[in-house]
Short mmCIF file of C-alpha atoms in Angstrom, two decimals:
data_model
loop_
_atom_site.label_atom_id
_atom_site.label_comp_id
_atom_site.label_asym_id
_atom_site.label_seq_id
_atom_site.Cartn_x
_atom_site.Cartn_y
_atom_site.Cartn_z
CA MET X 1 26.91 21.32 58.38
CA SER X 2 24.36 23.64 59.98
CA LEU X 3 25.31 27.14 61.12
CA ARG X 4 24.91 26.03 64.73
CA ASP X 5 27.35 23.16 64.11
CA LYS X 6 29.83 25.63 62.57
CA MET X 7 29.67 27.86 65.61
CA LEU X 8 30.10 24.89 67.94
CA ALA X 9 33.10 23.77 65.88
CA VAL X 10 34.76 27.15 66.22
CA MET X 11 34.10 27.15 69.98
CA ALA X 12 35.59 23.63 70.26
CA ASP X 13 38.71 24.72 68.32
CA VAL X 14 39.21 27.77 70.53
CA ASN X 15 38.74 25.65 73.67
CA ALA X 16 41.41 23.32 72.37
CA SER X 17 43.77 26.30 72.13
CA VAL X 18 43.17 27.61 75.66
CA ALA X 19 42.67 25.63 78.84
CA GLU X 20 39.85 26.29 81.35
CA ARG X 21 38.24 29.00 79.27
CA GLU X 22 34.98 27.23 78.26
CA GLU X 23 32.82 29.88 79.96
CA LEU X 24 34.72 32.71 78.35
CA VAL X 25 34.61 31.10 74.89
CA GLU X 26 30.83 30.59 75.20
CA LEU X 27 30.29 34.15 76.25
CA ILE X 28 32.32 35.40 73.29
CA ALA X 29 30.03 33.41 71.03
CA ILE X 30 26.93 34.74 72.80
CA ALA X 31 28.16 38.34 72.54
CA LEU X 32 28.66 37.96 68.78
CA LEU X 33 25.32 36.24 68.34
CA THR X 34 23.46 39.03 70.22
CA ARG X 35 25.58 42.09 69.34
CA LYS X 36 26.33 42.55 73.05
CA ASN X 37 29.54 43.82 74.62
CA LEU X 38 31.69 41.56 76.83
CA PHE X 39 34.06 42.50 79.68
CA ILE X 40 36.72 40.06 80.92
CA LEU X 41 38.19 40.59 84.40
CA GLY X 42 41.32 38.66 85.38
CA ASP X 43 44.93 38.78 86.47
CA PRO X 44 47.73 39.11 83.85
CA GLY X 45 48.69 35.90 82.03
CA GLN X 46 45.26 34.27 82.10
CA ALA X 47 44.83 34.15 78.27
CA LYS X 48 42.10 36.79 78.20
CA SER X 49 43.43 38.52 75.10
CA TYR X 50 44.57 35.23 73.51
CA ALA X 51 41.08 33.65 73.78
CA ILE X 52 39.41 36.72 72.25
CA ASN X 53 41.95 37.06 69.47
CA THR X 54 41.84 33.39 68.69
CA PHE X 55 38.05 33.44 68.42
CA ARG X 56 37.76 36.55 66.36
CA SER X 57 40.48 35.37 63.95
CA ARG X 58 38.07 32.58 63.00
CA ILE X 59 35.50 35.00 61.60
CA THR X 60 36.55 35.50 57.97
CA GLY X 61 35.69 38.78 56.25
CA ALA X 62 35.29 40.67 59.51
CA LYS X 63 37.26 43.88 59.94
CA GLN X 64 39.07 43.85 63.24
CA PHE X 65 40.38 46.62 65.52
CA GLU X 66 42.53 46.18 68.60
CA ARG X 67 44.13 48.72 70.93
CA LEU X 68 45.83 48.66 74.31
CA LEU X 69 44.47 51.78 76.03
CA SER X 70 46.44 54.15 78.17
CA LYS X 71 46.13 57.76 79.44
CA GLN X 72 47.95 58.85 76.30
CA THR X 73 45.46 57.19 73.92
CA ASP X 74 43.54 59.92 72.06
CA GLU X 75 40.43 59.87 69.84
CA GLU X 76 42.35 59.91 66.61
CA GLN X 77 43.98 56.60 67.52
CA LEU X 78 40.59 55.00 68.03
CA PHE X 79 38.23 56.78 65.68
CA GLY X 80 40.40 58.36 63.00
CA ARG X 81 41.73 61.80 62.35
CA LEU X 82 40.34 64.82 60.60
CA ASP X 83 41.37 65.05 56.91
CA LEU X 84 42.72 68.64 56.81
CA SER X 85 42.35 68.71 53.00
CA SER X 86 38.61 68.57 53.46
CA LEU X 87 38.74 72.06 55.06
CA ILE X 88 40.72 73.70 52.23
CA PRO X 89 38.53 75.46 49.60
CA GLY X 90 39.00 73.86 46.21
CA SER X 91 40.46 70.71 47.65
CA VAL X 92 38.96 67.22 47.58
CA PRO X 93 39.44 64.66 50.35
CA GLU X 94 41.35 61.61 49.17
CA ALA X 95 38.52 59.37 50.40
CA ALA X 96 36.15 61.06 47.88
CA LEU X 97 38.50 60.22 45.02
CA GLU X 98 39.29 56.61 45.97
CA GLY X 99 36.10 55.29 44.42
CA ASP X 100 36.04 57.64 41.43
CA THR X 101 36.81 55.50 38.38
CA VAL X 102 37.53 58.39 35.98
CA TYR X 103 39.93 60.01 38.41
CA GLN X 104 41.73 56.72 39.12
CA ASN X 105 42.10 56.04 35.37
CA LEU X 106 43.54 59.50 34.71
CA ARG X 107 45.89 59.05 37.70
CA PHE X 108 47.03 55.66 36.35
CA ASP X 109 47.77 57.26 32.94
CA LEU X 110 49.93 59.89 34.56
CA GLN X 111 51.76 57.32 36.67
CA CYS X 112 52.47 55.14 33.60
CA PHE X 113 53.79 58.14 31.70
CA LEU X 114 56.07 59.13 34.62
CA ASN X 115 57.36 55.50 34.87
CA GLY X 116 58.33 55.54 31.19
CA LEU X 117 59.86 59.03 31.20
CA PRO X 118 63.46 57.93 31.76
CA GLN X 119 63.32 55.94 28.52
CA MET X 120 61.81 58.80 26.47
CA LYS X 121 63.76 61.36 24.47
CA ASN X 122 64.54 64.69 26.14
CA GLU X 123 62.46 66.63 23.67
CA ALA X 124 59.81 69.40 23.92
CA ALA X 125 57.12 66.97 22.66
CA THR X 126 57.75 64.64 25.58
CA PHE X 127 57.13 67.37 28.17
CA GLU X 128 54.14 68.73 26.22
CA LYS X 129 52.64 65.28 26.51
CA LEU X 130 53.46 65.21 30.24
CA ALA X 131 51.73 68.56 30.67
CA GLU X 132 48.73 67.36 28.75
CA VAL X 133 48.27 64.21 30.93
CA SER X 134 48.94 66.18 34.11
CA ASN X 135 46.48 68.92 33.16
CA LYS X 136 43.70 66.39 32.49
CA LEU X 137 44.08 65.00 36.00
CA ASP X 138 44.19 68.50 37.55
CA ALA X 139 41.19 69.67 35.60
CA TYR X 140 39.16 66.68 36.59
CA ARG X 141 40.14 67.15 40.30
CA LYS X 142 39.05 70.82 40.17
CA ALA X 143 35.72 69.78 38.62
CA VAL X 144 35.10 67.24 41.35
CA ALA X 145 36.07 69.88 43.99
CA ALA X 146 33.51 72.29 42.57
CA LEU X 147 30.80 69.68 43.18
CA HIS X 148 31.94 68.82 46.68
CA PRO X 149 31.09 71.27 49.49
CA CYS X 150 33.87 72.23 51.87
CA GLU X 151 33.03 70.19 54.97
CA PRO X 152 35.11 68.25 57.51
CA VAL X 153 35.79 64.62 56.74
CA VAL X 154 37.30 62.10 59.18
CA GLN X 155 39.69 59.44 57.88
CA THR X 156 38.30 56.31 59.55
CA ALA X 157 40.11 53.60 57.60
CA GLY X 158 41.43 50.93 59.90
CA LYS X 159 39.72 52.48 63.01
CA ILE X 160 36.68 51.70 65.09
CA PRO X 161 34.09 53.33 62.75
CA GLU X 162 34.93 50.69 60.08
CA ALA X 163 35.48 47.69 62.38
CA ASP X 164 33.13 44.71 62.78
CA ILE X 165 34.81 43.43 65.94
CA VAL X 166 36.63 45.62 68.42
CA PHE X 167 38.99 44.56 71.28
CA LEU X 168 40.02 47.25 73.81
CA ASP X 169 42.57 46.01 76.33
CA GLU X 170 42.86 47.82 79.71
CA ILE X 171 39.74 49.74 78.82
CA PHE X 172 39.51 51.65 82.17
CA LYS X 173 42.81 53.33 81.51
CA CYS X 174 41.26 55.54 78.88
CA ASN X 175 41.36 59.29 79.52
CA ASP X 176 38.46 61.64 79.94
CA GLY X 177 38.94 62.92 76.37
CA VAL X 178 37.90 59.58 74.80
CA LEU X 179 35.45 58.47 77.43
CA ASN X 180 32.33 60.12 75.93
CA ALA X 181 33.21 58.91 72.43
CA LEU X 182 33.52 55.31 73.73
CA LEU X 183 30.25 55.59 75.63
CA THR X 184 28.35 56.53 72.49
CA ALA X 185 30.13 53.92 70.46
CA LEU X 186 29.44 51.09 72.90
CA ASN X 187 25.82 52.08 73.47
CA GLU X 188 24.53 53.57 70.26
CA ARG X 189 27.13 52.35 67.69
CA LYS X 190 27.73 55.95 66.62
CA TYR X 191 30.64 58.40 66.53
CA THR X 192 30.41 62.18 66.25
CA ASN X 193 33.27 64.39 65.03
CA GLU X 194 33.16 68.00 63.85
CA GLY X 195 29.37 68.03 63.97
CA ARG X 196 28.99 64.93 61.81
CA THR X 197 27.72 61.58 63.17
CA TYR X 198 29.07 58.35 61.66
CA PRO X 199 27.38 54.98 62.13
CA ILE X 200 29.59 52.24 63.52
CA PRO X 201 29.04 48.72 62.16
CA THR X 202 30.67 47.03 65.16
CA ILE X 203 28.97 43.82 66.18
CA SER X 204 30.56 43.50 69.58
CA PHE X 205 33.13 45.35 71.69
CA PHE X 206 35.34 43.12 73.80
CA ALA X 207 37.15 44.72 76.74
CA ALA X 208 39.59 43.38 79.30
CA SER X 209 41.13 44.63 82.54
CA ASN X 210 43.05 43.42 85.53
CA GLU X 211 40.83 45.34 87.89
CA ILE X 212 37.45 47.11 88.24
CA PRO X 213 37.51 50.82 89.09
CA ASN X 214 36.62 51.96 92.56
CA PHE X 215 33.34 53.72 91.77
CA ASN X 216 33.24 55.27 95.23
CA ASP X 217 36.31 57.28 94.30
CA PRO X 218 35.23 60.65 92.73
CA GLU X 219 38.02 60.37 90.16
CA GLU X 220 36.98 56.87 89.04
CA LYS X 221 33.20 57.26 89.42
CA ILE X 222 33.04 58.68 85.85
CA LEU X 223 33.96 55.19 84.55
CA ALA X 224 30.78 53.67 85.98
CA ALA X 225 28.81 54.50 82.81
CA LEU X 226 31.46 52.81 80.65
CA TYR X 227 31.38 49.69 82.87
CA ASP X 228 27.57 49.59 82.65
CA ARG X 229 27.74 49.46 78.83
CA LEU X 230 29.67 46.17 78.96
CA GLU X 231 26.61 44.04 79.40
CA LEU X 232 28.18 40.60 79.69
CA LYS X 233 30.84 40.04 82.31
CA VAL X 234 33.12 37.12 83.14
CA VAL X 235 35.98 36.48 85.59
CA THR X 236 38.89 34.26 84.49
CA GLU X 237 40.71 32.14 86.99
CA ASN X 238 43.45 29.51 86.73
CA SER X 239 43.28 26.41 88.90
CA HIS X 240 44.88 23.55 86.98
CA ARG X 241 48.26 24.97 85.88
CA LEU X 242 49.84 21.54 85.43
CA ALA X 243 47.15 20.55 82.93
CA ILE X 244 47.75 23.71 81.00
CA LEU X 245 51.50 23.13 80.99
CA LYS X 246 50.96 19.57 79.76
CA ASP X 247 48.83 20.75 76.89
CA LYS X 248 51.43 23.31 75.91
CA LEU X 249 54.21 20.72 75.94
CA GLY X 250 52.01 18.33 73.97
CA GLY X 251 51.58 20.84 71.19
CA SER X 252 47.79 20.98 71.38
CA PHE X 253 47.75 24.79 71.43
CA GLY X 254 47.32 26.83 68.30
CA ALA X 255 45.74 24.47 65.82
CA VAL X 256 43.33 26.29 63.48
CA HIS X 257 40.48 24.37 61.82
CA ALA X 258 36.94 25.77 61.86
CA THR X 259 35.90 29.24 60.62
CA ILE X 260 32.73 31.12 59.95
CA SER X 261 32.20 34.00 57.58
CA LEU X 262 30.81 37.40 58.53
CA GLU X 263 27.68 36.72 56.47
CA GLU X 264 27.20 33.41 58.22
CA LEU X 265 27.44 35.15 61.58
CA ARG X 266 24.74 37.60 60.58
CA THR X 267 22.48 34.71 59.54
CA MET X 268 23.18 33.08 62.91
CA GLN X 269 22.07 36.32 64.62
CA GLN X 270 18.74 36.08 62.73
CA GLU X 271 18.28 32.43 63.76
CA VAL X 272 18.98 33.37 67.42
CA ALA X 273 16.41 36.16 67.33
CA ALA X 274 13.82 33.68 66.00
CA VAL X 275 14.13 31.40 69.05
CA LYS X 276 10.82 31.52 70.95
CA VAL X 277 10.69 32.84 74.52
CA PRO X 278 7.55 31.33 76.19
CA ASP X 279 5.40 33.37 78.56
CA ASN X 280 6.28 31.11 81.49
CA ILE X 281 9.94 32.07 81.01
CA HIS X 282 9.06 35.73 81.28
CA ASP X 283 7.06 34.96 84.41
CA LEU X 284 10.04 32.97 85.84
CA MET X 285 12.37 35.85 85.07
CA ASP X 286 10.11 38.22 86.94
CA ASP X 287 10.54 35.95 90.03
CA VAL X 288 14.31 36.03 89.42
CA LEU X 289 14.28 39.80 89.25
CA CYS X 290 12.43 40.10 92.58
CA ALA X 291 14.81 37.67 94.23
CA LEU X 292 17.91 39.47 92.87
CA ARG X 293 16.65 42.92 93.89
CA ALA X 294 16.52 41.73 97.49
CA GLN X 295 20.31 42.05 97.64
CA ILE X 296 21.70 43.70 94.48
CA PRO X 297 20.45 46.54 92.19
CA VAL X 298 19.13 45.43 88.80
CA SER X 299 17.71 48.20 86.56
CA ASP X 300 14.56 47.67 84.53
CA ARG X 301 16.58 48.50 81.36
CA LYS X 302 19.01 45.69 82.07
CA PHE X 303 16.22 43.23 83.02
CA LEU X 304 14.17 43.95 79.84
CA SER X 305 17.19 43.04 77.69
CA TYR X 306 17.83 39.59 79.17
CA PHE X 307 15.97 37.55 76.59
CA SER X 308 18.39 37.83 73.67
CA ILE X 309 21.15 36.29 75.79
CA ALA X 310 18.88 33.44 76.80
CA GLN X 311 17.91 32.96 73.13
CA ALA X 312 21.56 32.67 72.14
CA LYS X 313 22.17 30.06 74.90
CA ALA X 314 19.11 28.10 73.78
CA TRP X 315 20.28 28.24 70.15
CA LEU X 316 23.73 26.90 71.13
CA GLU X 317 22.02 24.11 73.04
CA GLY X 318 19.89 23.16 70.01
CA HIS X 319 16.59 24.30 71.68
CA THR X 320 13.76 25.73 69.53
CA GLU X 321 12.61 27.78 72.52
CA VAL X 322 14.13 29.09 75.74
CA THR X 323 13.99 26.67 78.64
CA SER X 324 14.45 27.45 82.33
CA THR X 325 17.96 25.97 82.40
CA ASP X 326 19.04 28.26 79.51
CA LEU X 327 18.58 31.12 81.90
CA LEU X 328 21.60 30.00 83.95
CA VAL X 329 23.78 31.79 81.41
CA LEU X 330 22.49 35.05 82.94
CA ARG X 331 24.88 34.55 85.86
CA ASN X 332 27.29 36.49 83.68
CA TYR X 333 24.79 39.20 82.95
CA PHE X 334 23.33 40.41 86.25
CA TRP X 335 26.36 40.80 88.52
CA GLN X 336 28.05 44.18 88.93
CA GLN X 337 30.77 43.37 91.44
CA PRO X 338 32.63 40.03 91.52
CA SER X 339 31.35 39.58 95.08
CA ASP X 340 27.80 39.42 93.57
CA ARG X 341 28.53 36.36 91.46
CA GLU X 342 27.81 33.74 94.11
CA PHE X 343 24.45 35.30 95.00
CA VAL X 344 23.42 35.65 91.37
CA THR X 345 24.45 32.09 90.51
CA GLY X 346 22.73 30.66 93.56
CA THR X 347 19.52 32.55 92.83
CA LEU X 348 19.39 31.42 89.23
CA GLU X 349 20.12 27.79 90.18
CA ARG X 350 17.48 27.84 92.91
CA LEU X 351 14.76 29.27 90.68
CA CYS X 352 15.67 27.96 87.26
CA VAL X 353 17.06 24.40 87.63
CA ASN X 354 13.69 23.20 88.97
CA PRO X 355 11.39 26.25 88.97
CA MET X 356 8.24 24.24 89.58
CA GLN X 357 9.70 22.73 92.71
CA GLU X 358 10.45 26.22 94.06
CA LYS X 359 6.84 27.36 93.34
CA VAL X 360 5.36 24.21 94.88
CA SER X 361 7.44 24.72 98.01
CA ASP X 362 6.40 28.37 98.33
CA LEU X 363 2.69 27.53 97.94
CA LEU X 364 2.92 24.71 100.49
CA ALA X 365 4.59 27.08 102.91
CA MET X 366 1.70 29.54 102.50
CA ALA X 367 -0.81 26.70 103.06
CA GLN X 368 1.00 25.67 106.27
CA ASP X 369 1.04 29.27 107.50
CA ALA X 370 -2.72 29.46 106.92
CA LYS X 371 -3.18 26.18 108.88
CA ASP X 372 -1.03 27.46 111.73
CA ASP X 373 -3.17 30.65 111.89
CA PHE X 374 -6.30 28.44 111.93
CA ASP X 375 -4.96 26.26 114.72
CA ASN X 376 -4.07 29.29 116.86
CA ALA X 377 -7.51 30.86 116.32
CA CYS X 378 -9.33 27.64 117.23
CA GLY X 379 -7.07 26.99 120.23
CA ALA X 380 -8.05 30.32 121.74
CA ALA X 381 -11.77 30.06 120.80
CA GLU X 382 -14.42 28.84 123.27
CA ASN X 383 -17.48 28.78 121.03
CA VAL X 384 -18.44 27.10 117.78
CA ARG X 385 -19.10 30.36 115.87
CA THR X 386 -15.55 31.55 116.36
CA LYS X 387 -14.30 28.22 115.07
CA GLN X 388 -16.62 28.42 112.12
CA ALA X 389 -15.33 31.91 111.28
CA ALA X 390 -11.75 30.62 111.52
CA LEU X 391 -12.61 27.71 109.19
CA ARG X 392 -14.26 30.03 106.63
CA LYS X 393 -11.17 32.21 106.57
CA PHE X 394 -8.92 29.17 106.30
CA ARG X 395 -10.99 27.68 103.44
CA GLY X 396 -10.93 31.06 101.60
CA GLU X 397 -7.13 30.99 101.70
CA LEU X 398 -7.07 27.40 100.49
CA VAL X 399 -9.34 28.32 97.58
CA ARG X 400 -6.91 31.04 96.57
CA LEU X 401 -4.02 28.59 96.80
CA TYR X 402 -6.01 26.00 94.82
CA GLN X 403 -6.45 28.55 92.03
CA MET X 404 -2.68 29.14 91.96
CA GLN X 405 -2.13 25.34 91.90
CA THR X 406 -4.53 25.03 88.92
CA GLU X 407 -2.62 27.67 86.97
CA MET X 408 0.66 25.94 87.81
CA ALA X 409 -0.74 22.63 86.64
CA ALA X 410 -1.80 24.20 83.30
CA ASN X 411 1.72 25.52 82.78
CA ALA X 412 3.50 22.25 83.65
CA GLY X 413 5.86 21.53 80.81
CA SER X 414 6.88 17.92 81.68
CA ASP X 415 5.67 14.79 83.40
CA SER X 416 7.82 15.56 86.42
CA GLU X 417 6.29 19.10 86.78
CA LYS X 418 2.83 17.58 86.37
CA ALA X 419 3.64 15.12 89.18
CA LEU X 420 4.73 18.00 91.38
CA THR X 421 1.51 19.98 90.87
CA ASP X 422 -0.58 16.81 91.42
CA GLY X 423 1.30 16.17 94.64
CA LEU X 424 0.69 19.80 95.68
CA LEU X 425 -3.07 19.31 95.20
CA SER X 426 -3.08 16.21 97.33
CA GLU X 427 -1.16 18.02 100.05
CA LEU X 428 -3.59 20.93 100.02
CA GLU X 429 -6.47 18.50 100.39
CA ARG X 430 -4.66 16.80 103.33
CA ILE X 431 -4.15 20.04 105.12
CA SER X 432 -7.79 21.00 104.58
CA LYS X 433 -9.02 17.65 105.83
CA ALA X 434 -6.91 17.92 108.99
CA ALA X 435 -8.38 21.31 109.72
CA HIS X 436 -11.96 20.09 109.36
CA GLU X 437 -11.37 17.05 111.57
CA ALA X 438 -9.64 19.16 114.23
CA ILE X 439 -12.94 20.91 115.08
CA GLY X 440 -15.29 18.04 114.19
CA PHE X 441 -16.60 19.46 110.87
CA THR X 442 -17.47 17.35 107.83
CA TYR X 443 -14.60 17.53 105.33
CA THR X 444 -15.47 19.07 101.93
CA PRO X 445 -12.86 18.68 99.15
#
């Protein structure tokens, strides 16, 4: 079974566990394949947490971290607490001794001696031996302490700095004290404490909330940066409650079958990054950007990071390179407010489902505008020279449009697109011929 088949099997199993969450499940996969962060917006009881937890439980070997945030949540609960022993001169943080084989062997010897002490005779020799074993451990600890400088150490075991996958529920309820730490973690995968910066191995952060902050409110505006770092966004909605109830009663929820390992996921990420993005896709996305900016703000930084999401979608579809229809997944990337979703989806469908048709229609509209200008100029002209000048201008515009048609024909990726560009050329010739005949000039192709 290929790695793609394994990922699709996991997605199918998770979809069998939750109803009407195909879009969410696909985005969870895409987030993991691209190391992006995902935000889920939805009312309580819509299986947001369940879908995420079910999916991430299928990734074996991955360290997980989950926390329901509140105003009382502090940095220590998320990132670990300072080991006070690391600040005491002559002391050694426990973390420094955990991997020390000599220390662990000496400690084991002492523990074994203490365990057998009740069965030993209450004699001076027994306690002399105890002192000997104990002094060896103490002496070794002091020697290690002499080699370790006194500097702060954060105990991160079981916290975000050691997690591969993180789920933060009700993320916008975090307080100002942890906001900056979360911003750096989500964006740079780093955490700084007591002047030391720790790398964070987290592949993806998943976050959920019942609502989006009101960024016009001065008190909530500070959360805008946090919201922006959650690149992928999806809204969950229920519409077929009876079908969900039927599945629950039928016992189809909760079956576990397919899994993938953490190493397999990393190899999948490499395969996704190797998916080719053709130049015509970049050109198409530039058209999409211009169309989106007519109504919603899209930063250059966000736009320039689109391709990895398209690569992941193409990989899941079994494509060796990104196609125009793979770009439809970006409907969950470009919107900021839920009210933007319809416009973003409509724009992508209009430009990406049949991008050549859109370009052909635009070029024909320009040709017709040029013809209308020519007709108006000739209708108001009383001498031949004026009409000749109008025709020269018209033909110049048609030559420019013909050059665009030639480039479009060269980029046609299928027989249907080639047919569209051929039809466009015929239509340009028809418009040109009609203009010549209108003023009695010999038609020149």
